Structures are given as structure tokens and as C-alpha cells.
Amino acid sequence: MSPVSIRLRGAAGGLLALPWLQPLQAWGEAGISFRQMPVGASRHVVRFVQVDGVTYALKELPVRSARREYAILGELQRREFPSVRPVGLVERGDVEPAILVTEYLSGSFQFRRLFRRLPPGARKHRDRLLDAMAWLMVDLHRNGIFWGDCSLANTLFRRDGQSLQAFLVDAETSEAHPSLSDGQRAQDLEILVENVAGDLLDIGAQVGRAEMADEDLEAAERVGQRYRALWDELHAEESIDPRDRFGVEARVRRLNELGFAVDELAFVPDGADGSGGADGSGGANGSDGRNPGHLRLRVAVAGRRFHASELRRLTGLDVGEGQATILLNDVRAYRGLLERREGRQLDETDAADRWLREVLRPMLARLATLQLPLTDLVQAYCDLLEVRWLLSEEAGQDVGDEVAVDVLRLRRAPLESAARMLGVEEPTAVYAVDGFDASVADDAGWVDRDAAPGEPDWSGPGAEDDGWVEEAGWADTVDAGWADAERSDLDDSGRAMLDAAGPSGSPVDAAETDRPALTA
């Protein structure tokens, strides 16, 4: 018998009781809580188990590949990169396959779910997904990571405000370097465009949208174009007059709007490296490319958490970058409203505190009663702001919060709005879990949406029950305030909201604040 080596990260001691000596496919049901999760085809055996209330993905693969993927995922975690969290590595000698253990990314979905749930005309949602892929590649390459097998199938997505956040799932072919050459980046990008095109064509054939093949191919090419535009914006070196303070501020502002905090500004003589223009040719101001009196501005950026860090400083809330961008806009709009109403200037921290108490927390209490198919109340609030703004634009006047709340409750958000992706998160069936007793589904917090008469149909043309199922986290919060919601029903951001915001006091209808409709 080959010796067994088990490495575990963090508090995952409950995993030790699993039958690691046996091949993964041979594990029986006795004493193991298996979960069937929505995954695509894999060349390896992949199984999901729940231990101590946490769902883990177990993948069996050759030892060398498992070691490399475990190391890459660990490095990505240390850099706080969006990827699945490596939990453990089990080796059974050098001949037997190893088992890589990662924590399942809760609240996420695969690209197939998005395309099966939305009607063909929802192109903006496809563009959101592809934008997320471009951002993922940019972040990887900035950190010296060559993916090697970049595709939609190897990625999970989470909603983040009006955008999507992509998470790397499969790092089996990835390599870590101090930095990547232009050739390495170009090769990885070529793989991405080719694989995305194949993924889109595949799902189009599955849902009966083969006539959109040409459009899907063009969309895949745009992923590459989006990547190059983002990369150029981050690495551009501008020739600038050092006295032009506004030019420098404009450059910093563009990076902030993309979510990046500026780590360092460097000014070097224009043409000091002999290249002149950015393409290596001489500049227009002289044969040597120099621009007398000008300097070249080089900007080093930190992580893409600029708005999230600012919101945390003001409110203590820890949310996604996309969500933070929307919430900061809401804070600023409410501050302006209070200053006009009270005829005095307000400190930004005082305004943020009043926004928490008078706007956000009361509305979160209201949203918690709607049984929305997501456990992230912050995302639900972002959806509310977007729906309110879109409806107000259409009506030519502010429609108020309650109208937007009703739209969310009835799942009737405009087609292209990010809130329409609530339909992607809507459960369709009870988990097909080994040993699961459907008769106790309600007690366990699971809901069979297909069995509930009168529920709105969000599936869209061509959709099918593809085995996707999710936890319905709001069954116990109906007719209850935010303070009465079970803390265990909430995701990390919801629990953090409880901790940061404190007791809520009596709920207030947010519409009574006369807060203006906002663009998010």
C-alpha cells in the first residue's frame, strides 16, 4: 500500500475522516455527504462533498499536475486573486493519482446557466460575462500568471453590482513567472479567444441558437480587443508637461474609474530610453522623439479595489468592487440631498453614517422579506438602485423605491438590466443529492421552484432544466425584519453588514427620504 500524504489548509480537519486510501470514484455513500453540483465535462474524476457545513470539490489527477495546481492556487490566494480556494492535497505515492481539494465557490454560476436562462436578445449580459473574462486575463498577466487553458468552462462567475466577477477554477496548466513576455501574453490571449468561441458555439447549439454563430464568433474576438484596450490603459506612458496638474489628475482618475488605486507615479525624461513614441518610433516633436520640456508619466497601480477600499473606510462595509462603485454613488447623492435639505455642509463620514442608518439598513430589511433567489443583500440593493433609475428614466420622473421593490419581487426587471440576472440565480429543482430526502426539503431550507404554482417563468426561450439548483436562503425571513433574519442564512457580505451596521432600530421606508433616482 502506498503511503498517504495529506496537506490541509485552515480549519478543514473534518476532511481527515474521508476514505483517502480509495480511488475517488470508488467512494461509497456511507458516512459521506455527497453533493451533486452543476459542472461541465471534465477529463478528471470530480466529486463534491459537504463536511462541517462546507462544500468541497475533490478532483483526482496525476501527482505532478496536482502539486502544480495546488501551488498556483495557493499563490493566487496569497495575492488575493479571484480564484477558488485550495484547501488540501492528498498524495498516495508517486504512481497513484492525487486528490486536489478546493472549497466550492458559493453563489457562483457557470456560463451555461446564464445563456440557458436568458432569452436570445439579452446580449448585454453576454457582454458582461465576456468583459469579466477580459478582466480576469488582465489581472492574471499583471501578476505573472500564464493560464494556458483559459476558457469559459474553466471559470465561475459571481454578480458584482452591474457587472460580473470571474473566478479562475482550473489552474492545472497554469505557470507562475516574475512577469510575462509579450509572446506569452499573446499566446494565452489566442487560446482564450479560440476557447471562448468554441464555448459560445457549443452552448448556442445546445439551446437552439445556431443562427447566432457569426455573432458569437465576433463576440469572442471582442474579448481579445477588450483585453488589449485594458492592458494599454494600464501600461500607457504619456508625454506630459510636469506643470500640467490636470493632465496627471486625469490619468489617475481614469485608472480609479477602472477600479485601480495608484501605487506610484514616476516622471522620467521624455525619450530617455531612446524610444520616443510608445511604438518605438520618433515622436512628432523631433527626430529623436523628444518633446522639450515634457516628461513621460509612468503609473504603477495596486490591486483593483479602489472603490471597495473607499467604501470600507467610510462605512466599514466589505463588498465587491462593482457593488462599492454603486454604493459610493448612492452615499454621495444622499449627502447632496441632506445638504440641500438642511442648508449646511456635511462631513463625508457623517453623511455615510446617516446613509447607513436612514437608507441602507431599512431597505435591506425590506429586501430581506422578498424571498429573492440570492443571499447577498448588498447585491439586491444594487439591483434596486438600477431598476429604480431605469424605470424613472422611462417614466420621466422619480418612481420611488417601492415601485422598484415590486418589480424585483415580481422578477420583472428590464431585459438588459443587471437585475434581470436574478433569473440566473433562481432555483429550478431540489438538489439531486445522494441520500437526500425530498420530504424534508422545506425544513432543510431547499425550495423546488418548478413545483410552486404561480411563480413567474424566468427561464426564457430555449431554456431547460439543466440540473442547476441552489439554496433558497430567504425562506425564514418572510415578514421578518433584517434584525430577525437568521444570520446563518446570509452570505459573508450579509453577515458583515450585520456586524458593521449594528442594530437597526425601527425600519423606515426608504422612499420617504426623497432620495433621487441614481445611475449606478
Short mmCIF file of C-alpha atoms in Angstrom, two decimals:
data_model
loop_
_atom_site.label_atom_id
_atom_site.label_comp_id
_atom_site.label_asym_id
_atom_site.label_seq_id
_atom_site.Cartn_x
_atom_site.Cartn_y
_atom_site.Cartn_z
CA MET A 1 0.00 0.00 0.00
CA SER A 2 1.37 3.40 -0.98
CA PRO A 3 1.97 5.86 1.86
CA VAL A 4 -0.58 8.65 2.13
CA SER A 5 0.45 12.28 2.47
CA ILE A 6 -2.29 14.75 3.47
CA ARG A 7 -1.87 18.52 3.46
CA LEU A 8 -4.73 20.70 4.67
CA ARG A 9 -5.08 24.49 4.93
CA GLY A 10 -7.02 26.20 7.66
CA ALA A 11 -9.77 24.63 9.73
CA ALA A 12 -10.56 21.68 7.45
CA GLY A 13 -9.90 18.92 9.96
CA GLY A 14 -13.23 17.21 9.23
CA LEU A 15 -11.83 16.13 5.87
CA LEU A 16 -9.45 13.72 7.59
CA ALA A 17 -12.28 11.22 8.09
CA LEU A 18 -12.76 10.70 4.33
CA PRO A 19 -11.53 7.40 2.77
CA TRP A 20 -8.41 8.79 1.11
CA LEU A 21 -6.87 5.34 0.56
CA GLN A 22 -9.53 4.51 -2.02
CA PRO A 23 -9.84 5.86 -5.58
CA LEU A 24 -12.23 8.81 -5.61
CA GLN A 25 -14.68 7.10 -7.97
CA ALA A 26 -14.94 4.11 -5.58
CA TRP A 27 -16.04 6.12 -2.55
CA GLY A 28 -19.33 4.81 -1.21
CA GLU A 29 -22.19 6.80 0.26
CA ALA A 30 -21.87 5.51 3.80
CA GLY A 31 -20.82 8.31 6.11
CA ILE A 32 -20.16 10.79 3.26
CA SER A 33 -22.45 13.67 2.37
CA PHE A 34 -22.09 13.90 -1.40
CA ARG A 35 -23.48 16.88 -3.29
CA GLN A 36 -24.28 16.94 -6.98
CA MET A 37 -23.18 20.26 -8.39
CA PRO A 38 -23.60 21.81 -11.84
CA VAL A 39 -20.28 21.30 -13.59
CA GLY A 40 -19.33 20.80 -17.20
CA ALA A 41 -17.41 17.93 -18.74
CA SER A 42 -14.06 17.14 -17.14
CA ARG A 43 -11.21 14.86 -18.13
CA HIS A 44 -10.76 14.02 -14.44
CA VAL A 45 -12.96 12.47 -11.78
CA VAL A 46 -14.56 15.33 -9.80
CA ARG A 47 -16.87 14.82 -6.81
CA PHE A 48 -18.38 17.21 -4.27
CA VAL A 49 -18.77 16.54 -0.56
CA GLN A 50 -20.08 18.56 2.34
CA VAL A 51 -18.08 18.45 5.56
CA ASP A 52 -18.89 20.55 8.64
CA GLY A 53 -21.35 22.61 6.60
CA VAL A 54 -18.82 23.49 3.86
CA THR A 55 -18.96 22.13 0.30
CA TYR A 56 -15.66 21.00 -1.21
CA ALA A 57 -14.66 19.96 -4.73
CA LEU A 58 -12.39 16.90 -4.94
CA LYS A 59 -10.50 16.37 -8.20
CA GLU A 60 -8.36 13.33 -8.94
CA LEU A 61 -5.41 13.94 -11.26
CA PRO A 62 -1.74 12.96 -11.76
CA VAL A 63 0.54 13.82 -8.85
CA ARG A 64 2.75 16.33 -10.65
CA SER A 65 -0.24 18.17 -12.10
CA ALA A 66 -1.96 18.22 -8.70
CA ARG A 67 1.13 19.63 -6.99
CA ARG A 68 1.49 22.37 -9.59
CA GLU A 69 -2.19 23.35 -9.44
CA TYR A 70 -2.17 23.35 -5.63
CA ALA A 71 0.88 25.63 -5.60
CA ILE A 72 -0.56 28.01 -8.23
CA LEU A 73 -3.91 28.31 -6.45
CA GLY A 74 -2.11 28.92 -3.16
CA GLU A 75 -0.08 31.72 -4.72
CA LEU A 76 -3.23 33.27 -6.19
CA GLN A 77 -4.84 33.21 -2.76
CA ARG A 78 -1.85 34.93 -1.18
CA ARG A 79 -2.20 37.67 -3.79
CA GLU A 80 -5.96 37.90 -3.09
CA PHE A 81 -6.68 36.96 -6.68
CA PRO A 82 -10.20 35.85 -7.70
CA SER A 83 -9.90 32.08 -7.78
CA VAL A 84 -11.17 29.06 -5.93
CA ARG A 85 -9.52 28.50 -2.54
CA PRO A 86 -7.17 25.50 -2.29
CA VAL A 87 -7.89 23.52 0.87
CA GLY A 88 -5.77 20.40 0.63
CA LEU A 89 -3.69 17.96 -1.37
CA VAL A 90 -3.74 14.19 -0.80
CA GLU A 91 -0.99 12.07 -2.35
CA ARG A 92 -0.92 8.27 -2.39
CA GLY A 93 2.61 7.66 -3.56
CA ASP A 94 4.10 8.73 -6.88
CA VAL A 95 2.08 6.32 -9.01
CA GLU A 96 -1.50 6.66 -7.77
CA PRO A 97 -3.39 9.84 -8.75
CA ALA A 98 -3.50 12.61 -6.17
CA ILE A 99 -6.67 14.38 -4.99
CA LEU A 100 -6.82 18.17 -5.02
CA VAL A 101 -9.33 19.68 -2.58
CA THR A 102 -10.79 23.16 -3.15
CA GLU A 103 -13.66 24.98 -1.49
CA TYR A 104 -16.71 25.29 -3.69
CA LEU A 105 -17.36 28.92 -4.65
CA SER A 106 -20.78 29.66 -3.17
CA GLY A 107 -23.10 32.00 -5.01
CA SER A 108 -21.35 31.37 -8.32
CA PHE A 109 -22.57 30.00 -11.63
CA GLN A 110 -21.14 28.76 -14.92
CA PHE A 111 -21.60 30.47 -18.24
CA ARG A 112 -24.01 27.76 -19.43
CA ARG A 113 -26.52 28.81 -16.78
CA LEU A 114 -26.51 32.41 -17.96
CA PHE A 115 -27.16 31.51 -21.59
CA ARG A 116 -29.80 28.89 -20.82
CA ARG A 117 -31.80 31.19 -18.57
CA LEU A 118 -31.88 34.38 -20.66
CA PRO A 119 -33.65 34.99 -23.96
CA PRO A 120 -31.59 35.43 -27.15
CA GLY A 121 -31.89 39.23 -27.18
CA ALA A 122 -30.06 39.68 -23.86
CA ARG A 123 -26.72 40.47 -25.49
CA LYS A 124 -25.67 42.90 -22.79
CA HIS A 125 -25.50 40.05 -20.29
CA ARG A 126 -23.22 38.12 -22.62
CA ASP A 127 -21.04 41.21 -22.93
CA ARG A 128 -20.87 41.50 -19.14
CA LEU A 129 -19.65 37.92 -18.95
CA LEU A 130 -17.04 38.41 -21.66
CA ASP A 131 -15.84 41.66 -20.05
CA ALA A 132 -15.29 39.69 -16.86
CA MET A 133 -13.13 37.22 -18.80
CA ALA A 134 -11.03 40.05 -20.24
CA TRP A 135 -10.51 41.49 -16.75
CA LEU A 136 -9.54 38.07 -15.40
CA MET A 137 -6.87 37.67 -18.06
CA VAL A 138 -5.51 41.17 -17.44
CA ASP A 139 -5.27 40.50 -13.70
CA LEU A 140 -3.58 37.14 -14.29
CA HIS A 141 -1.00 38.55 -16.66
CA ARG A 142 -0.26 41.54 -14.44
CA ASN A 143 0.60 39.02 -11.73
CA GLY A 144 2.86 36.92 -13.97
CA ILE A 145 0.39 34.03 -14.31
CA PHE A 146 0.19 32.18 -17.64
CA TRP A 147 -3.15 30.36 -17.64
CA GLY A 148 -2.66 28.03 -20.59
CA ASP A 149 -6.24 26.72 -20.70
CA CYS A 150 -8.32 29.86 -20.39
CA SER A 151 -11.96 29.29 -21.28
CA LEU A 152 -15.47 29.98 -20.08
CA ALA A 153 -15.73 26.35 -18.98
CA ASN A 154 -12.80 26.79 -16.56
CA THR A 155 -14.30 29.89 -14.97
CA LEU A 156 -17.02 30.62 -12.43
CA PHE A 157 -18.89 33.91 -12.20
CA ARG A 158 -20.43 35.95 -9.42
CA ARG A 159 -22.56 39.04 -9.71
CA ASP A 160 -20.89 42.26 -8.58
CA GLY A 161 -23.10 45.32 -8.90
CA GLN A 162 -23.92 45.79 -12.57
CA SER A 163 -21.01 43.63 -13.66
CA LEU A 164 -19.77 40.08 -13.20
CA GLN A 165 -16.65 38.93 -11.38
CA ALA A 166 -14.83 36.00 -12.99
CA PHE A 167 -13.01 33.42 -10.86
CA LEU A 168 -10.32 31.04 -12.08
CA VAL A 169 -11.29 27.44 -11.30
CA ASP A 170 -8.88 25.19 -13.17
CA ALA A 171 -5.15 26.04 -12.88
CA GLU A 172 -3.81 22.66 -13.99
CA THR A 173 -1.95 24.13 -16.97
CA SER A 174 -1.00 27.43 -15.32
CA GLU A 175 2.51 28.70 -14.72
CA ALA A 176 3.78 31.43 -12.39
CA HIS A 177 6.56 33.76 -13.58
CA PRO A 178 8.04 37.02 -12.28
CA SER A 179 6.46 38.62 -15.36
CA LEU A 180 5.15 37.54 -18.75
CA SER A 181 6.66 38.38 -22.12
CA ASP A 182 4.54 39.87 -24.87
CA GLY A 183 4.76 36.50 -26.64
CA GLN A 184 3.41 34.62 -23.63
CA ARG A 185 0.55 37.06 -23.26
CA ALA A 186 -0.29 36.84 -26.95
CA GLN A 187 -0.32 33.04 -26.81
CA ASP A 188 -2.59 32.97 -23.77
CA LEU A 189 -4.91 35.51 -25.38
CA GLU A 190 -5.10 33.46 -28.58
CA ILE A 191 -6.09 30.40 -26.54
CA LEU A 192 -8.74 32.45 -24.73
CA VAL A 193 -10.36 33.79 -27.92
CA GLU A 194 -10.38 30.33 -29.53
CA ASN A 195 -11.84 28.62 -26.45
CA VAL A 196 -14.46 31.30 -25.85
CA ALA A 197 -15.59 30.99 -29.46
CA GLY A 198 -15.91 27.23 -29.03
CA ASP A 199 -17.80 27.61 -25.74
CA LEU A 200 -20.27 30.08 -27.25
CA LEU A 201 -20.87 27.93 -30.34
CA ASP A 202 -21.36 24.88 -28.14
CA ILE A 203 -23.97 26.47 -25.90
CA GLY A 204 -25.66 28.05 -28.93
CA ALA A 205 -26.12 24.59 -30.47
CA GLN A 206 -27.43 23.20 -27.17
CA VAL A 207 -30.14 25.84 -26.74
CA GLY A 208 -31.13 26.07 -30.39
CA ARG A 209 -29.45 29.35 -31.31
CA ALA A 210 -27.13 28.15 -34.04
CA GLU A 211 -28.18 31.09 -36.25
CA MET A 212 -26.20 33.36 -33.90
CA ALA A 213 -22.90 31.60 -34.70
CA ASP A 214 -21.38 34.55 -36.58
CA GLU A 215 -22.33 36.93 -33.80
CA ASP A 216 -20.81 34.59 -31.21
CA LEU A 217 -17.54 34.46 -33.14
CA GLU A 218 -17.43 38.26 -33.28
CA ALA A 219 -18.14 38.41 -29.54
CA ALA A 220 -15.19 36.09 -28.87
CA GLU A 221 -12.91 38.37 -30.89
CA ARG A 222 -14.09 41.32 -28.82
CA VAL A 223 -12.75 39.63 -25.68
CA GLY A 224 -9.27 39.98 -27.17
CA GLN A 225 -9.94 43.58 -28.16
CA ARG A 226 -11.20 44.41 -24.68
CA TYR A 227 -8.12 42.80 -23.12
CA ARG A 228 -5.75 44.83 -25.30
CA ALA A 229 -7.58 48.09 -24.54
CA LEU A 230 -7.39 47.45 -20.80
CA TRP A 231 -3.75 46.42 -20.94
CA ASP A 232 -2.81 49.51 -22.94
CA GLU A 233 -4.64 51.79 -20.50
CA LEU A 234 -2.77 50.30 -17.55
CA HIS A 235 0.66 50.43 -19.17
CA ALA A 236 0.49 53.57 -21.31
CA GLU A 237 3.28 56.12 -20.80
CA GLU A 238 2.13 59.62 -21.64
CA SER A 239 4.29 62.57 -22.56
CA ILE A 240 3.19 65.35 -20.25
CA ASP A 241 4.21 68.83 -19.18
CA PRO A 242 5.10 68.49 -15.46
CA ARG A 243 3.22 71.76 -14.85
CA ASP A 244 0.02 70.18 -16.23
CA ARG A 245 -1.51 69.12 -12.92
CA PHE A 246 -4.85 68.40 -14.57
CA GLY A 247 -3.29 66.02 -17.08
CA VAL A 248 -1.81 63.96 -14.26
CA GLU A 249 -5.09 64.00 -12.35
CA ALA A 250 -7.00 62.89 -15.44
CA ARG A 251 -4.69 59.90 -15.85
CA VAL A 252 -5.13 58.92 -12.21
CA ARG A 253 -8.89 59.41 -12.44
CA ARG A 254 -9.18 57.07 -15.45
CA LEU A 255 -7.35 54.36 -13.52
CA ASN A 256 -9.52 54.94 -10.44
CA GLU A 257 -12.65 54.59 -12.56
CA LEU A 258 -11.37 51.20 -13.68
CA GLY A 259 -11.07 50.26 -10.02
CA PHE A 260 -7.30 50.62 -9.58
CA ALA A 261 -5.58 52.50 -6.81
CA VAL A 262 -2.38 54.24 -7.93
CA ASP A 263 0.68 52.88 -6.15
CA GLU A 264 3.35 55.16 -7.65
CA LEU A 265 3.74 57.99 -10.14
CA ALA A 266 7.12 58.27 -11.88
CA PHE A 267 8.31 61.06 -14.19
CA VAL A 268 11.25 60.37 -16.50
CA PRO A 269 12.73 62.50 -19.31
CA ASP A 270 10.71 62.19 -22.49
CA GLY A 271 12.54 59.84 -24.83
CA ALA A 272 15.07 58.91 -22.15
CA ASP A 273 15.03 55.28 -23.25
CA GLY A 274 15.62 56.25 -26.85
CA SER A 275 12.21 55.05 -27.97
CA GLY A 276 10.44 58.38 -28.28
CA GLY A 277 6.85 57.38 -29.02
CA ALA A 278 5.09 54.46 -27.43
CA ASP A 279 5.58 52.36 -30.58
CA GLY A 280 9.36 52.87 -30.58
CA SER A 281 9.39 55.40 -33.43
CA GLY A 282 10.49 59.02 -33.27
CA GLY A 283 7.93 61.46 -31.96
CA ALA A 284 6.35 64.33 -33.82
CA ASN A 285 8.32 66.96 -31.93
CA GLY A 286 11.78 65.94 -33.09
CA SER A 287 13.65 63.22 -34.96
CA ASP A 288 14.75 61.66 -31.68
CA GLY A 289 11.20 61.54 -30.32
CA ARG A 290 11.88 64.02 -27.52
CA ASN A 291 9.37 66.64 -26.51
CA PRO A 292 11.34 69.55 -24.99
CA GLY A 293 10.13 70.46 -21.52
CA HIS A 294 7.97 67.36 -21.21
CA LEU A 295 8.34 64.24 -19.06
CA ARG A 296 6.97 60.76 -19.53
CA LEU A 297 4.48 59.70 -16.90
CA ARG A 298 4.68 56.11 -15.73
CA VAL A 299 1.99 54.85 -13.36
CA ALA A 300 2.23 51.75 -11.17
CA VAL A 301 -1.15 50.50 -9.98
CA ALA A 302 -2.08 48.38 -6.99
CA GLY A 303 -4.99 45.94 -6.78
CA ARG A 304 -8.38 46.57 -8.36
CA ARG A 305 -10.15 47.53 -5.10
CA PHE A 306 -10.16 51.33 -5.22
CA HIS A 307 -13.89 51.87 -4.63
CA ALA A 308 -14.18 48.91 -2.27
CA SER A 309 -11.40 50.33 -0.09
CA GLU A 310 -13.00 53.78 -0.05
CA LEU A 311 -16.41 52.40 0.93
CA ARG A 312 -14.85 50.31 3.68
CA ARG A 313 -13.07 53.40 5.04
CA LEU A 314 -16.34 55.35 5.18
CA THR A 315 -18.77 52.67 6.32
CA GLY A 316 -16.89 49.56 7.41
CA LEU A 317 -18.66 47.53 4.70
CA ASP A 318 -16.60 44.97 2.77
CA VAL A 319 -18.19 44.38 -0.64
CA GLY A 320 -17.18 43.77 -4.24
CA GLU A 321 -15.61 46.48 -6.36
CA GLY A 322 -18.66 46.74 -8.62
CA GLN A 323 -21.02 46.94 -5.67
CA ALA A 324 -18.83 49.51 -3.94
CA THR A 325 -18.89 51.78 -7.02
CA ILE A 326 -22.69 51.83 -6.93
CA LEU A 327 -22.95 52.30 -3.16
CA LEU A 328 -20.47 55.18 -3.15
CA ASN A 329 -22.60 56.95 -5.76
CA ASP A 330 -25.62 56.42 -3.52
CA VAL A 331 -23.77 57.80 -0.48
CA ARG A 332 -22.72 60.92 -2.40
CA ALA A 333 -26.22 61.51 -3.77
CA TYR A 334 -27.72 61.18 -0.30
CA ARG A 335 -25.13 63.57 1.11
CA GLY A 336 -26.08 66.15 -1.52
CA LEU A 337 -29.76 65.67 -0.70
CA LEU A 338 -29.16 66.18 3.03
CA GLU A 339 -27.04 69.30 2.42
CA ARG A 340 -29.74 70.87 0.26
CA ARG A 341 -32.47 69.93 2.72
CA GLU A 342 -30.62 71.14 5.83
CA GLY A 343 -28.80 74.09 4.24
CA ARG A 344 -25.36 73.12 5.57
CA GLN A 345 -22.26 71.18 4.60
CA LEU A 346 -21.90 67.63 5.93
CA ASP A 347 -18.67 65.78 6.62
CA GLU A 348 -18.39 62.72 4.38
CA THR A 349 -18.14 60.32 7.32
CA ASP A 350 -21.22 61.83 8.98
CA ALA A 351 -23.13 61.59 5.70
CA ALA A 352 -22.04 57.97 5.26
CA ASP A 353 -23.17 57.11 8.77
CA ARG A 354 -26.59 58.66 8.18
CA TRP A 355 -26.87 56.83 4.85
CA LEU A 356 -26.25 53.55 6.67
CA ARG A 357 -28.87 54.28 9.32
CA GLU A 358 -31.52 56.08 7.28
CA VAL A 359 -31.27 54.49 3.83
CA LEU A 360 -29.32 51.26 3.53
CA ARG A 361 -30.26 49.26 6.61
CA PRO A 362 -34.02 49.97 6.41
CA MET A 363 -34.08 48.98 2.74
CA LEU A 364 -32.07 45.82 3.42
CA ALA A 365 -34.74 44.90 5.96
CA ARG A 366 -37.38 45.42 3.26
CA LEU A 367 -35.49 43.38 0.66
CA ALA A 368 -34.95 40.52 3.12
CA THR A 369 -38.71 39.85 3.07
CA LEU A 370 -38.94 39.33 -0.71
CA GLN A 371 -37.52 35.78 -0.97
CA LEU A 372 -35.21 36.86 -3.77
CA PRO A 373 -33.11 34.00 -5.19
CA LEU A 374 -29.86 35.33 -3.76
CA THR A 375 -28.47 35.67 -0.26
CA ASP A 376 -26.37 38.78 -0.93
CA LEU A 377 -28.49 41.68 0.28
CA VAL A 378 -25.94 44.19 -0.94
CA GLN A 379 -26.40 42.89 -4.49
CA ALA A 380 -30.18 43.09 -4.07
CA TYR A 381 -29.83 46.75 -3.07
CA CYS A 382 -27.65 47.45 -6.12
CA ASP A 383 -30.35 45.83 -8.27
CA LEU A 384 -32.95 48.08 -6.64
CA LEU A 385 -30.99 51.24 -7.48
CA GLU A 386 -30.54 50.20 -11.10
CA VAL A 387 -34.19 49.23 -11.59
CA ARG A 388 -35.37 52.46 -9.97
CA TRP A 389 -33.18 54.54 -12.26
CA LEU A 390 -34.28 52.69 -15.42
CA LEU A 391 -37.96 52.97 -14.53
CA SER A 392 -37.56 56.65 -13.66
CA GLU A 393 -35.85 57.30 -17.00
CA GLU A 394 -38.74 55.65 -18.80
CA ALA A 395 -41.38 57.48 -16.74
CA GLY A 396 -39.63 60.85 -16.91
CA GLN A 397 -39.84 61.22 -13.15
CA ASP A 398 -38.63 59.51 -9.99
CA VAL A 399 -40.80 56.43 -9.44
CA GLY A 400 -39.59 55.85 -5.86
CA ASP A 401 -38.23 52.81 -4.12
CA GLU A 402 -41.49 50.89 -3.63
CA VAL A 403 -42.16 50.63 -7.37
CA ALA A 404 -38.67 49.22 -7.86
CA VAL A 405 -39.19 46.81 -4.94
CA ASP A 406 -42.36 45.47 -6.59
CA VAL A 407 -40.50 44.97 -9.88
CA LEU A 408 -37.83 42.95 -8.11
CA ARG A 409 -40.44 40.94 -6.20
CA LEU A 410 -42.27 40.05 -9.42
CA ARG A 411 -39.00 39.37 -11.30
CA ARG A 412 -39.94 41.92 -13.97
CA ALA A 413 -36.72 43.91 -14.33
CA PRO A 414 -35.95 45.33 -17.81
CA LEU A 415 -34.34 42.75 -20.11
CA GLU A 416 -30.89 44.33 -20.36
CA SER A 417 -30.63 45.39 -16.72
CA ALA A 418 -28.18 43.62 -14.45
CA ALA A 419 -31.11 42.93 -12.11
CA ARG A 420 -32.53 40.60 -14.77
CA MET A 421 -29.74 38.21 -13.85
CA LEU A 422 -31.82 37.38 -10.78
CA GLY A 423 -33.32 34.85 -13.17
CA VAL A 424 -29.94 33.18 -13.49
CA GLU A 425 -29.87 32.66 -9.73
CA GLU A 426 -33.45 31.39 -9.49
CA PRO A 427 -33.51 27.76 -8.25
CA THR A 428 -35.22 25.25 -10.55
CA ALA A 429 -35.20 21.98 -8.61
CA VAL A 430 -34.17 20.28 -5.42
CA TYR A 431 -30.59 19.10 -5.35
CA ALA A 432 -30.21 15.55 -6.59
CA VAL A 433 -28.13 14.60 -3.59
CA ASP A 434 -27.26 11.02 -2.74
CA GLY A 435 -29.47 10.04 0.20
CA PHE A 436 -31.44 13.32 0.15
CA ASP A 437 -34.99 13.09 1.46
CA ALA A 438 -37.18 15.44 -0.56
CA SER A 439 -39.91 15.24 2.06
CA VAL A 440 -37.81 17.35 4.42
CA ALA A 441 -36.74 19.85 1.76
CA ASP A 442 -38.62 22.74 3.32
CA ASP A 443 -37.15 22.07 6.75
CA ALA A 444 -33.69 21.92 5.22
CA GLY A 445 -34.15 25.29 3.53
CA TRP A 446 -34.47 23.98 -0.02
CA VAL A 447 -37.18 25.09 -2.40
CA ASP A 448 -38.46 23.39 -5.55
CA ARG A 449 -39.38 26.35 -7.74
CA ASP A 450 -40.80 24.17 -10.52
CA ALA A 451 -43.35 22.74 -8.07
CA ALA A 452 -44.54 26.15 -6.90
CA PRO A 453 -47.66 27.27 -8.86
CA GLY A 454 -47.93 30.87 -9.87
CA GLU A 455 -44.22 31.58 -9.90
CA PRO A 456 -43.03 33.79 -12.80
CA ASP A 457 -41.24 31.98 -15.61
CA TRP A 458 -37.70 33.31 -15.91
CA SER A 459 -36.35 30.51 -18.00
CA GLY A 460 -36.61 32.26 -21.36
CA PRO A 461 -36.83 30.61 -24.80
CA GLY A 462 -34.72 27.53 -25.23
CA ALA A 463 -34.03 27.17 -21.56
CA GLU A 464 -34.08 23.78 -19.94
CA ASP A 465 -33.77 22.27 -16.51
CA ASP A 466 -30.06 21.56 -16.65
CA GLY A 467 -29.79 20.22 -13.14
CA TRP A 468 -28.82 23.57 -11.63
CA VAL A 469 -30.15 24.04 -8.16
CA GLU A 470 -29.38 26.49 -5.40
CA GLU A 471 -30.07 27.13 -1.78
CA ALA A 472 -33.02 29.40 -1.09
CA GLY A 473 -31.68 31.44 1.77
CA TRP A 474 -34.68 33.65 2.49
CA ALA A 475 -37.43 31.18 3.48
CA ASP A 476 -37.12 32.12 7.16
CA THR A 477 -37.04 35.89 6.63
CA VAL A 478 -40.52 36.41 5.19
CA ASP A 479 -42.49 39.02 7.13
CA ALA A 480 -39.46 39.46 9.37
CA GLY A 481 -37.16 42.47 9.63
CA TRP A 482 -33.45 42.46 8.89
CA ALA A 483 -32.66 42.08 12.59
CA ASP A 484 -34.80 38.89 12.72
CA ALA A 485 -33.17 37.19 9.73
CA GLU A 486 -31.18 34.09 10.59
CA ARG A 487 -27.53 35.06 10.46
CA SER A 488 -26.69 31.63 9.06
CA ASP A 489 -28.95 32.29 6.05
CA LEU A 490 -26.72 35.12 4.88
CA ASP A 491 -23.55 35.01 2.87
CA ASP A 492 -20.31 36.62 4.06
CA SER A 493 -21.30 40.12 2.92
CA GLY A 494 -24.68 39.85 4.63
CA ARG A 495 -23.13 38.81 7.92
CA ALA A 496 -20.51 41.55 7.60
CA MET A 497 -23.37 44.01 7.03
CA LEU A 498 -24.95 42.94 10.31
CA ASP A 499 -21.67 43.31 12.16
CA ALA A 500 -20.73 46.66 10.63
CA ALA A 501 -24.12 48.34 10.72
CA GLY A 502 -25.21 47.31 14.23
CA PRO A 503 -28.82 47.17 15.44
CA SER A 504 -31.28 48.67 13.01
CA GLY A 505 -33.94 50.29 15.15
CA SER A 506 -37.36 50.79 13.60
CA PRO A 507 -37.45 50.27 9.82
CA VAL A 508 -38.10 53.35 7.72
CA ASP A 509 -39.48 53.35 4.21
CA ALA A 510 -36.52 54.49 2.14
CA ALA A 511 -38.87 56.19 -0.30
CA GLU A 512 -39.69 58.72 2.42
CA THR A 513 -36.18 60.13 2.19
CA ASP A 514 -36.96 61.57 -1.29
CA ARG A 515 -33.64 60.20 -2.43
CA PRO A 516 -33.12 60.92 -6.14
CA ALA A 517 -33.09 58.09 -8.64
CA LEU A 518 -29.49 57.21 -9.35
CA THR A 519 -27.37 55.91 -12.12
CA ALA A 520 -25.27 53.11 -10.71
#
